[in-house]
Structure formats: C-alpha cells, structure tokens
N, CA, C and O atoms as CSV, one atom per row, in Angstrom:
chain,resi,resn,atom,element,x,y,z
A,1,UNK,N,N,134.983,44.083,52.711
A,1,UNK,CA,C,134.234,44.480,51.582
A,1,UNK,C,C,133.090,45.340,52.277
A,1,UNK,O,O,132.980,46.555,52.113
A,2,UNK,N,N,132.142,44.469,53.177
A,2,UNK,CA,C,130.689,44.623,53.409
A,2,UNK,C,C,131.169,45.841,54.599
A,2,UNK,O,O,130.434,46.827,54.648
A,3,UNK,N,N,132.096,45.812,55.333
A,3,UNK,CA,C,132.273,47.126,56.405
A,3,UNK,C,C,132.583,48.325,55.563
A,3,UNK,O,O,131.972,49.369,55.790
A,4,UNK,N,N,133.483,48.267,54.604
A,4,UNK,CA,C,133.883,49.341,53.706
A,4,UNK,C,C,132.469,49.961,52.988
A,4,UNK,O,O,132.214,51.165,53.017
A,5,UNK,N,N,131.804,49.196,52.497
A,5,UNK,CA,C,130.594,49.598,51.839
A,5,UNK,C,C,129.812,49.940,52.820
A,5,UNK,O,O,129.284,51.017,52.539
A,6,UNK,N,N,129.460,49.525,53.895
A,6,UNK,CA,C,128.576,50.012,54.888
A,6,UNK,C,C,129.158,51.674,55.341
A,6,UNK,O,O,128.389,52.634,55.377
A,7,UNK,N,N,130.448,51.757,55.622
A,7,UNK,CA,C,130.972,53.120,55.886
A,7,UNK,C,C,130.721,54.118,54.869
A,7,UNK,O,O,130.315,55.246,55.149
A,8,UNK,N,N,130.960,53.710,53.672
A,8,UNK,CA,C,130.742,54.665,52.355
A,8,UNK,C,C,129.338,54.868,52.389
A,8,UNK,O,O,129.069,56.006,52.005
A,9,UNK,N,N,128.400,54.241,52.682
A,9,UNK,CA,C,126.774,54.679,52.559
A,9,UNK,C,C,126.667,55.386,53.719
A,9,UNK,O,O,126.012,56.423,53.624
A,10,UNK,N,N,127.135,55.116,54.813
A,10,UNK,CA,C,126.950,56.099,55.893
A,10,UNK,C,C,127.493,57.520,55.933
A,10,UNK,O,O,126.986,58.449,56.561
A,11,UNK,N,N,128.770,57.577,55.060
A,11,UNK,CA,C,129.390,58.886,54.886
A,11,UNK,C,C,128.404,59.632,53.878
A,11,UNK,O,O,128.281,60.834,54.111
A,12,UNK,N,N,127.693,59.135,52.813
A,12,UNK,CA,C,126.824,59.692,51.881
A,12,UNK,C,C,125.559,60.135,52.651
A,12,UNK,O,O,124.999,61.174,52.299
A,13,UNK,N,N,125.081,59.412,53.676
A,13,UNK,CA,C,123.784,59.880,54.253
A,13,UNK,C,C,124.115,61.020,55.240
A,13,UNK,O,O,123.134,61.612,55.689
A,14,UNK,N,N,125.291,61.412,55.637
A,14,UNK,CA,C,125.456,62.169,56.499
A,14,UNK,C,C,125.961,63.578,55.928
A,14,UNK,O,O,126.878,63.571,55.107
A,15,UNK,N,N,125.467,64.619,56.284
A,15,UNK,CA,C,125.985,66.043,55.708
A,15,UNK,C,C,127.527,66.113,55.984
A,15,UNK,O,O,127.964,65.516,56.968
A,16,UNK,N,N,128.318,66.766,55.216
A,16,UNK,CA,C,129.734,67.042,55.311
A,16,UNK,C,C,130.030,67.707,56.370
A,16,UNK,O,O,131.079,67.443,56.959
A,17,UNK,N,N,129.159,68.721,56.840
A,17,UNK,CA,C,129.329,69.385,58.136
A,17,UNK,C,C,128.186,69.550,58.799
A,17,UNK,O,O,127.112,69.328,58.240
A,18,UNK,N,N,128.267,69.991,60.176
A,18,UNK,CA,C,127.151,70.002,60.999
A,18,UNK,C,C,127.114,71.597,61.652
A,18,UNK,O,O,128.083,72.171,62.150
A,19,UNK,N,N,125.724,72.146,61.510
A,19,UNK,CA,C,125.704,73.541,62.184
A,19,UNK,C,C,124.806,73.538,63.289
A,19,UNK,O,O,123.607,73.423,63.036
A,20,UNK,N,N,125.077,73.616,64.149
A,20,UNK,CA,C,123.929,73.595,65.642
A,20,UNK,C,C,123.239,74.844,65.827
A,20,UNK,O,O,123.808,75.917,66.029
A,21,UNK,N,N,121.931,74.662,65.748
A,21,UNK,CA,C,121.060,75.912,65.842
A,21,UNK,C,C,121.617,76.751,67.212
A,21,UNK,O,O,121.532,77.979,67.224
A,22,UNK,N,N,122.087,76.146,68.155
A,22,UNK,CA,C,122.339,77.016,69.546
A,22,UNK,C,C,123.820,77.549,69.300
A,22,UNK,O,O,124.215,78.287,70.203
A,23,UNK,N,N,124.562,77.363,68.444
A,23,UNK,CA,C,125.549,78.146,68.096
A,23,UNK,C,C,125.945,78.764,67.269
A,23,UNK,O,O,126.952,79.472,67.288
A,24,UNK,N,N,124.884,78.510,66.036
A,24,UNK,CA,C,125.296,79.372,64.813
A,24,UNK,C,C,124.859,80.883,64.834
A,24,UNK,O,O,123.953,81.354,65.521
A,25,UNK,N,N,125.694,81.571,63.930
A,25,UNK,CA,C,125.234,82.945,63.874
A,25,UNK,C,C,124.060,83.228,63.056
A,25,UNK,O,O,123.613,82.398,62.265
A,26,UNK,N,N,123.535,84.427,63.235
A,26,UNK,CA,C,122.407,84.831,62.433
A,26,UNK,C,C,122.789,84.672,60.922
A,26,UNK,O,O,121.988,84.043,60.231
A,27,UNK,N,N,123.768,85.103,60.409
A,27,UNK,CA,C,124.412,85.094,59.036
A,27,UNK,C,C,124.371,83.361,58.425
A,27,UNK,O,O,123.994,82.926,57.337
A,28,UNK,N,N,124.911,82.676,59.599
A,28,UNK,CA,C,124.902,81.275,59.193
A,28,UNK,C,C,123.685,80.833,59.075
A,28,UNK,O,O,123.501,80.210,58.029
A,29,UNK,N,N,122.579,80.948,59.923
A,29,UNK,CA,C,121.299,80.596,59.931
A,29,UNK,C,C,120.471,80.920,58.508
A,29,UNK,O,O,119.948,80.153,57.699
A,30,UNK,N,N,120.566,82.285,58.544
A,30,UNK,CA,C,120.115,82.789,57.119
A,30,UNK,C,C,120.640,82.355,55.685
A,30,UNK,O,O,120.072,82.664,54.638
A,31,UNK,N,N,121.868,81.551,55.781
A,31,UNK,CA,C,122.530,80.684,54.648
A,31,UNK,C,C,121.661,79.633,54.274
A,31,UNK,O,O,121.626,79.244,53.107
A,32,UNK,N,N,120.777,79.015,55.387
A,32,UNK,CA,C,120.357,77.926,55.141
A,32,UNK,C,C,119.068,77.990,54.158
A,32,UNK,O,O,118.244,78.885,54.348
A,33,UNK,N,N,118.887,77.078,53.139
A,33,UNK,CA,C,117.551,77.270,52.381
A,33,UNK,C,C,116.617,76.905,53.299
A,33,UNK,O,O,116.826,75.954,54.053
A,34,UNK,N,N,115.312,77.732,53.338
A,34,UNK,CA,C,114.278,77.652,54.001
A,34,UNK,C,C,114.106,78.479,55.079
A,34,UNK,O,O,113.040,78.533,55.691
A,35,UNK,N,N,115.245,79.243,55.407
A,35,UNK,CA,C,115.208,80.130,56.577
A,35,UNK,C,C,115.499,81.602,56.059
A,35,UNK,O,O,116.541,82.010,55.547
A,36,UNK,N,N,114.303,82.315,56.322
A,36,UNK,CA,C,114.447,83.681,55.828
A,36,UNK,C,C,115.025,84.544,56.905
A,36,UNK,O,O,115.613,83.961,57.816
A,37,UNK,N,N,114.933,85.988,56.934
A,37,UNK,CA,C,115.183,86.808,57.850
A,37,UNK,C,C,114.242,86.823,59.135
A,37,UNK,O,O,114.596,86.855,60.313
A,38,UNK,N,N,112.984,86.794,58.622
A,38,UNK,CA,C,111.963,86.641,59.724
A,38,UNK,C,C,111.803,85.444,60.542
A,38,UNK,O,O,111.629,85.511,61.759
A,39,UNK,N,N,111.852,84.468,59.961
A,39,UNK,CA,C,112.234,83.154,60.466
A,39,UNK,C,C,113.448,83.005,61.189
A,39,UNK,O,O,113.286,82.304,62.188
A,40,UNK,N,N,114.493,83.380,61.048
A,40,UNK,CA,C,115.977,83.418,61.826
A,40,UNK,C,C,115.666,84.194,62.970
A,40,UNK,O,O,115.939,83.731,64.078
A,41,UNK,N,N,115.123,85.333,62.861
A,41,UNK,CA,C,114.864,86.374,63.862
A,41,UNK,C,C,114.172,85.585,65.247
A,41,UNK,O,O,114.557,85.712,66.409
A,42,UNK,N,N,113.009,84.719,64.736
A,42,UNK,CA,C,112.173,83.941,65.633
A,42,UNK,C,C,112.976,82.992,66.188
A,42,UNK,O,O,112.910,82.863,67.411
A,43,UNK,N,N,113.755,82.266,65.540
A,43,UNK,CA,C,114.852,81.434,65.944
A,43,UNK,C,C,115.663,81.900,67.236
A,43,UNK,O,O,115.733,81.391,68.355
A,44,UNK,N,N,116.307,83.152,66.645
A,44,UNK,CA,C,117.321,83.685,67.693
A,44,UNK,C,C,116.598,84.446,68.917
A,44,UNK,O,O,117.219,84.641,69.961
A,45,UNK,N,N,115.378,84.834,68.767
A,45,UNK,CA,C,114.773,85.352,69.959
A,45,UNK,C,C,114.302,84.320,70.864
A,45,UNK,O,O,114.181,84.591,72.059
A,46,UNK,N,N,114.006,83.087,70.389
A,46,UNK,CA,C,113.707,81.964,71.349
A,46,UNK,C,C,114.990,81.435,71.974
A,46,UNK,O,O,114.960,81.073,73.151
A,47,UNK,N,N,116.216,81.360,71.204
A,47,UNK,CA,C,117.412,80.893,71.705
A,47,UNK,C,C,117.849,81.911,72.734
A,47,UNK,O,O,118.396,81.538,73.772
A,48,UNK,N,N,117.623,83.182,72.478
A,48,UNK,CA,C,118.154,83.953,73.637
A,48,UNK,C,C,117.645,83.846,75.101
A,48,UNK,O,O,118.241,84.107,76.146
A,49,UNK,N,N,116.114,83.295,74.853
A,49,UNK,CA,C,115.454,83.115,76.067
A,49,UNK,C,C,116.258,81.850,76.873
A,49,UNK,O,O,116.494,81.925,78.079
A,50,UNK,N,N,116.661,80.636,76.015
A,50,UNK,CA,C,117.175,79.529,76.562
A,50,UNK,C,C,117.587,78.494,75.344
A,50,UNK,O,O,116.776,78.238,74.453
A,51,UNK,N,N,118.746,77.992,75.370
A,51,UNK,CA,C,119.121,77.192,74.188
A,51,UNK,C,C,117.973,75.848,74.062
A,51,UNK,O,O,117.341,75.238,74.924
A,52,UNK,N,N,118.034,75.739,72.769
A,52,UNK,CA,C,117.139,74.320,72.565
A,52,UNK,C,C,117.547,73.138,72.873
A,52,UNK,O,O,118.684,72.833,72.513
A,53,UNK,N,N,116.967,72.440,73.405
A,53,UNK,CA,C,117.361,71.055,74.038
A,53,UNK,C,C,117.302,70.084,72.957
A,53,UNK,O,O,118.276,69.350,72.792
A,54,UNK,N,N,116.412,69.997,72.291
A,54,UNK,CA,C,116.393,68.945,71.139
A,54,UNK,C,C,115.252,69.447,69.950
A,54,UNK,O,O,114.638,70.513,69.989
A,55,UNK,N,N,115.152,68.548,69.040
A,55,UNK,CA,C,114.086,68.868,68.033
A,55,UNK,C,C,112.733,69.260,68.245
A,55,UNK,O,O,112.120,70.204,67.748
A,56,UNK,N,N,112.333,68.330,69.116
A,56,UNK,CA,C,110.753,68.558,69.526
A,56,UNK,C,C,110.939,69.985,70.337
A,56,UNK,O,O,110.036,70.753,70.003
A,57,UNK,N,N,111.603,70.417,71.050
A,57,UNK,CA,C,111.689,71.787,71.682
A,57,UNK,C,C,111.737,72.752,70.897
A,57,UNK,O,O,110.914,73.658,71.025
A,58,UNK,N,N,112.775,72.799,69.828
A,58,UNK,CA,C,112.684,73.747,68.663
A,58,UNK,C,C,111.490,73.737,67.874
A,58,UNK,O,O,111.088,74.793,67.384
A,59,UNK,N,N,110.862,72.627,67.694
A,59,UNK,CA,C,109.514,72.733,66.887
A,59,UNK,C,C,108.327,73.152,67.629
A,59,UNK,O,O,107.365,73.562,66.979
A,60,UNK,N,N,108.262,73.100,68.986
A,60,UNK,CA,C,107.359,73.594,70.065
A,60,UNK,C,C,107.487,75.081,70.131
A,60,UNK,O,O,106.458,75.752,70.221
A,61,UNK,N,N,108.649,75.649,70.094
A,61,UNK,CA,C,108.944,77.036,70.667
A,61,UNK,C,C,109.089,77.822,69.285
A,61,UNK,O,O,109.026,79.029,69.518
A,62,UNK,N,N,109.231,77.602,68.167
A,62,UNK,CA,C,109.348,78.427,67.093
A,62,UNK,C,C,108.318,78.169,66.055
A,62,UNK,O,O,108.236,77.127,65.404
A,63,UNK,N,N,107.499,79.255,65.948
A,63,UNK,CA,C,106.340,79.240,64.962
A,63,UNK,C,C,106.977,78.890,63.700
A,63,UNK,O,O,108.092,79.328,63.419
A,64,UNK,N,N,106.208,77.987,62.792
A,64,UNK,CA,C,106.574,77.807,61.616
A,64,UNK,C,C,107.455,76.442,61.355
A,64,UNK,O,O,107.456,75.851,60.275
A,65,UNK,N,N,108.157,76.058,62.442
A,65,UNK,CA,C,108.994,75.105,62.539
A,65,UNK,C,C,108.356,73.694,62.837
A,65,UNK,O,O,108.345,73.231,63.977
A,66,UNK,N,N,107.781,72.984,61.660
A,66,UNK,CA,C,107.222,71.804,61.450
A,66,UNK,C,C,108.121,70.702,60.894
A,66,UNK,O,O,109.210,70.876,60.346
A,67,UNK,N,N,107.466,69.475,61.129
A,67,UNK,CA,C,108.270,68.392,60.550
A,67,UNK,C,C,108.962,68.455,59.297
A,67,UNK,O,O,110.015,67.828,59.178
A,68,UNK,N,N,108.404,69.282,58.136
A,68,UNK,CA,C,108.885,69.613,56.986
A,68,UNK,C,C,110.094,70.338,56.949
A,68,UNK,O,O,111.112,69.982,56.355
A,69,UNK,N,N,109.947,71.343,57.590
A,69,UNK,CA,C,111.002,72.430,57.735
A,69,UNK,C,C,112.087,71.776,58.258
A,69,UNK,O,O,113.192,71.820,57.716
A,70,UNK,N,N,111.852,71.149,59.309
A,70,UNK,CA,C,112.850,70.378,60.195
A,70,UNK,C,C,113.764,69.438,59.409
A,70,UNK,O,O,114.985,69.558,59.503
A,71,UNK,N,N,113.312,68.687,58.787
A,71,UNK,CA,C,113.973,67.781,57.767
A,71,UNK,C,C,114.459,68.553,56.762
A,71,UNK,O,O,115.546,68.101,56.399
A,72,UNK,N,N,114.123,69.555,56.130
A,72,UNK,CA,C,114.910,70.398,55.024
A,72,UNK,C,C,116.096,70.969,55.714
A,72,UNK,O,O,117.151,70.971,55.079
A,73,UNK,N,N,116.082,71.454,56.920
A,73,UNK,CA,C,117.100,71.963,57.465
A,73,UNK,C,C,118.110,70.897,57.865
A,73,UNK,O,O,119.298,70.949,57.546
A,74,UNK,N,N,117.573,69.960,58.562
A,74,UNK,CA,C,118.491,68.813,58.866
A,74,UNK,C,C,119.267,68.043,57.901
A,74,UNK,O,O,120.326,67.472,58.166
A,75,UNK,N,N,118.703,68.056,56.802
A,75,UNK,CA,C,119.437,67.797,55.425
A,75,UNK,C,C,120.448,68.426,54.990
A,75,UNK,O,O,121.348,68.036,54.246
A,76,UNK,N,N,120.204,69.837,55.682
A,76,UNK,CA,C,121.480,70.679,55.169
A,76,UNK,C,C,122.501,70.835,56.187
A,76,UNK,O,O,123.367,71.701,56.067
A,77,UNK,N,N,122.444,69.870,57.411
A,77,UNK,CA,C,123.546,69.682,58.224
A,77,UNK,C,C,123.112,70.185,59.653
A,77,UNK,O,O,123.809,70.015,60.654
A,78,UNK,N,N,121.905,70.813,59.648
A,78,UNK,CA,C,121.490,71.476,61.017
A,78,UNK,C,C,121.350,70.518,62.105
A,78,UNK,O,O,121.000,69.361,61.871
A,79,UNK,N,N,121.591,70.911,63.216
A,79,UNK,CA,C,121.513,70.008,64.274
A,79,UNK,C,C,120.882,70.877,65.550
A,79,UNK,O,O,120.799,72.103,65.476
A,80,UNK,N,N,120.473,70.181,66.652
A,80,UNK,CA,C,119.929,70.957,67.804
A,80,UNK,C,C,120.592,69.976,69.082
A,80,UNK,O,O,120.311,68.824,69.413
A,81,UNK,N,N,121.546,70.909,69.614
A,81,UNK,CA,C,122.488,70.509,70.866
A,81,UNK,C,C,123.130,69.136,70.341
A,81,UNK,O,O,123.105,68.130,71.050
A,82,UNK,N,N,123.726,69.144,69.018
A,82,UNK,CA,C,124.570,67.961,68.726
A,82,UNK,C,C,123.739,66.859,67.964
A,82,UNK,O,O,124.244,65.900,67.380
A,83,UNK,N,N,122.365,67.139,68.054
A,83,UNK,CA,C,121.560,65.935,67.561
A,83,UNK,C,C,121.014,65.863,66.259
A,83,UNK,O,O,120.032,66.574,66.046
A,84,UNK,N,N,121.468,65.113,65.296
A,84,UNK,CA,C,120.679,65.082,64.100
A,84,UNK,C,C,119.344,64.757,64.046
A,84,UNK,O,O,118.883,64.151,65.013
A,85,UNK,N,N,118.512,65.072,62.977
A,85,UNK,CA,C,117.129,64.732,63.172
A,85,UNK,C,C,116.936,63.399,62.076
A,85,UNK,O,O,117.258,63.403,60.888
A,86,UNK,N,N,116.415,62.455,62.721
A,86,UNK,CA,C,115.935,61.190,61.899
A,86,UNK,C,C,114.279,60.847,62.126
A,86,UNK,O,O,113.721,60.575,63.189
A,87,UNK,N,N,113.748,60.943,60.906
A,87,UNK,CA,C,112.415,60.828,60.671
A,87,UNK,C,C,111.933,59.286,60.338
A,87,UNK,O,O,112.381,58.872,59.269
A,88,UNK,N,N,111.148,58.421,61.024
A,88,UNK,CA,C,110.741,57.228,60.739
A,88,UNK,C,C,109.314,57.020,60.939
A,88,UNK,O,O,108.851,57.107,62.076
A,89,UNK,N,N,108.570,56.752,59.929
A,89,UNK,CA,C,107.092,56.283,60.405
A,89,UNK,C,C,106.441,57.739,60.726
A,89,UNK,O,O,105.442,57.691,61.444
A,90,UNK,N,N,106.806,58.852,60.356
A,90,UNK,CA,C,106.379,60.066,60.699
A,90,UNK,C,C,106.335,60.142,62.272
A,90,UNK,O,O,105.325,60.586,62.818
A,91,UNK,N,N,107.488,59.686,63.055
A,91,UNK,CA,C,107.721,60.014,64.306
A,91,UNK,C,C,109.194,60.522,64.360
A,91,UNK,O,O,110.061,59.982,63.673
A,92,UNK,N,N,109.410,61.366,65.029
A,92,UNK,CA,C,110.778,62.038,65.007
A,92,UNK,C,C,111.740,61.095,65.985
A,92,UNK,O,O,111.393,60.594,67.055
A,93,UNK,N,N,112.792,61.005,65.464
A,93,UNK,CA,C,113.591,60.447,66.604
A,93,UNK,C,C,114.789,61.092,66.301
A,93,UNK,O,O,115.043,61.593,65.206
A,94,UNK,N,N,115.763,61.073,67.586
A,94,UNK,CA,C,117.030,61.739,67.398
A,94,UNK,C,C,118.181,60.731,67.374
A,94,UNK,O,O,118.037,59.573,67.766
A,95,UNK,N,N,119.251,61.189,66.929
A,95,UNK,CA,C,120.389,60.146,66.928
A,95,UNK,C,C,121.745,61.119,67.626
A,95,UNK,O,O,121.838,62.333,67.442
A,96,UNK,N,N,122.582,60.424,68.319
A,96,UNK,CA,C,123.525,61.344,69.100
A,96,UNK,C,C,124.437,61.783,68.000
A,96,UNK,O,O,125.363,62.558,68.238
C-alpha cells in the first residue's frame, strides 16, 4: 500500500508530458503560459547559437529568464536537456 501511494504521489507531482526547450518548435514554446513572441524569439536565437545544457545555462543566456519564470515553465512540463527543474531553499537543483 505504501509503495502504491508513493507512486501515485509521484505521478501527481510530475507533468503529464515534457517539452524540451532544445527540441520544441517556436509554436510549442509560444503555447506555454509566460512566454510571449518576443521572449520565444530570444530563446530561439540563443538556442540557434548552441543548445542549452541545463537550467542555469538557460537562465544565464536568456534575458528575463529568472527563477520565477523558470519555475512557471517547469510546472508546465518544460525541461532543459531532459532535466526537470527542482527548487529547494531558493537554490536550483536538477533532476535527471
């Protein structure tokens, strides 16, 4: 029973789908709450230079991408190089 409950809780805490910022189309990124056309263009321009390696890399390279925006996008299923964002005690941590 305990394992079943733990699995159920894990499923509830994870988005039903994941969208990787390095693979997403412009339309897919525009479909996320919190990303407008100008923001999406900044993401795409930086991604064209080279793919994002992780969340800190994304936040360093894209103007306007801070912890709050990253958290909102991650809660919608956005990943960076397959990594979800986990924030604990205001320090960014990555999950595989």
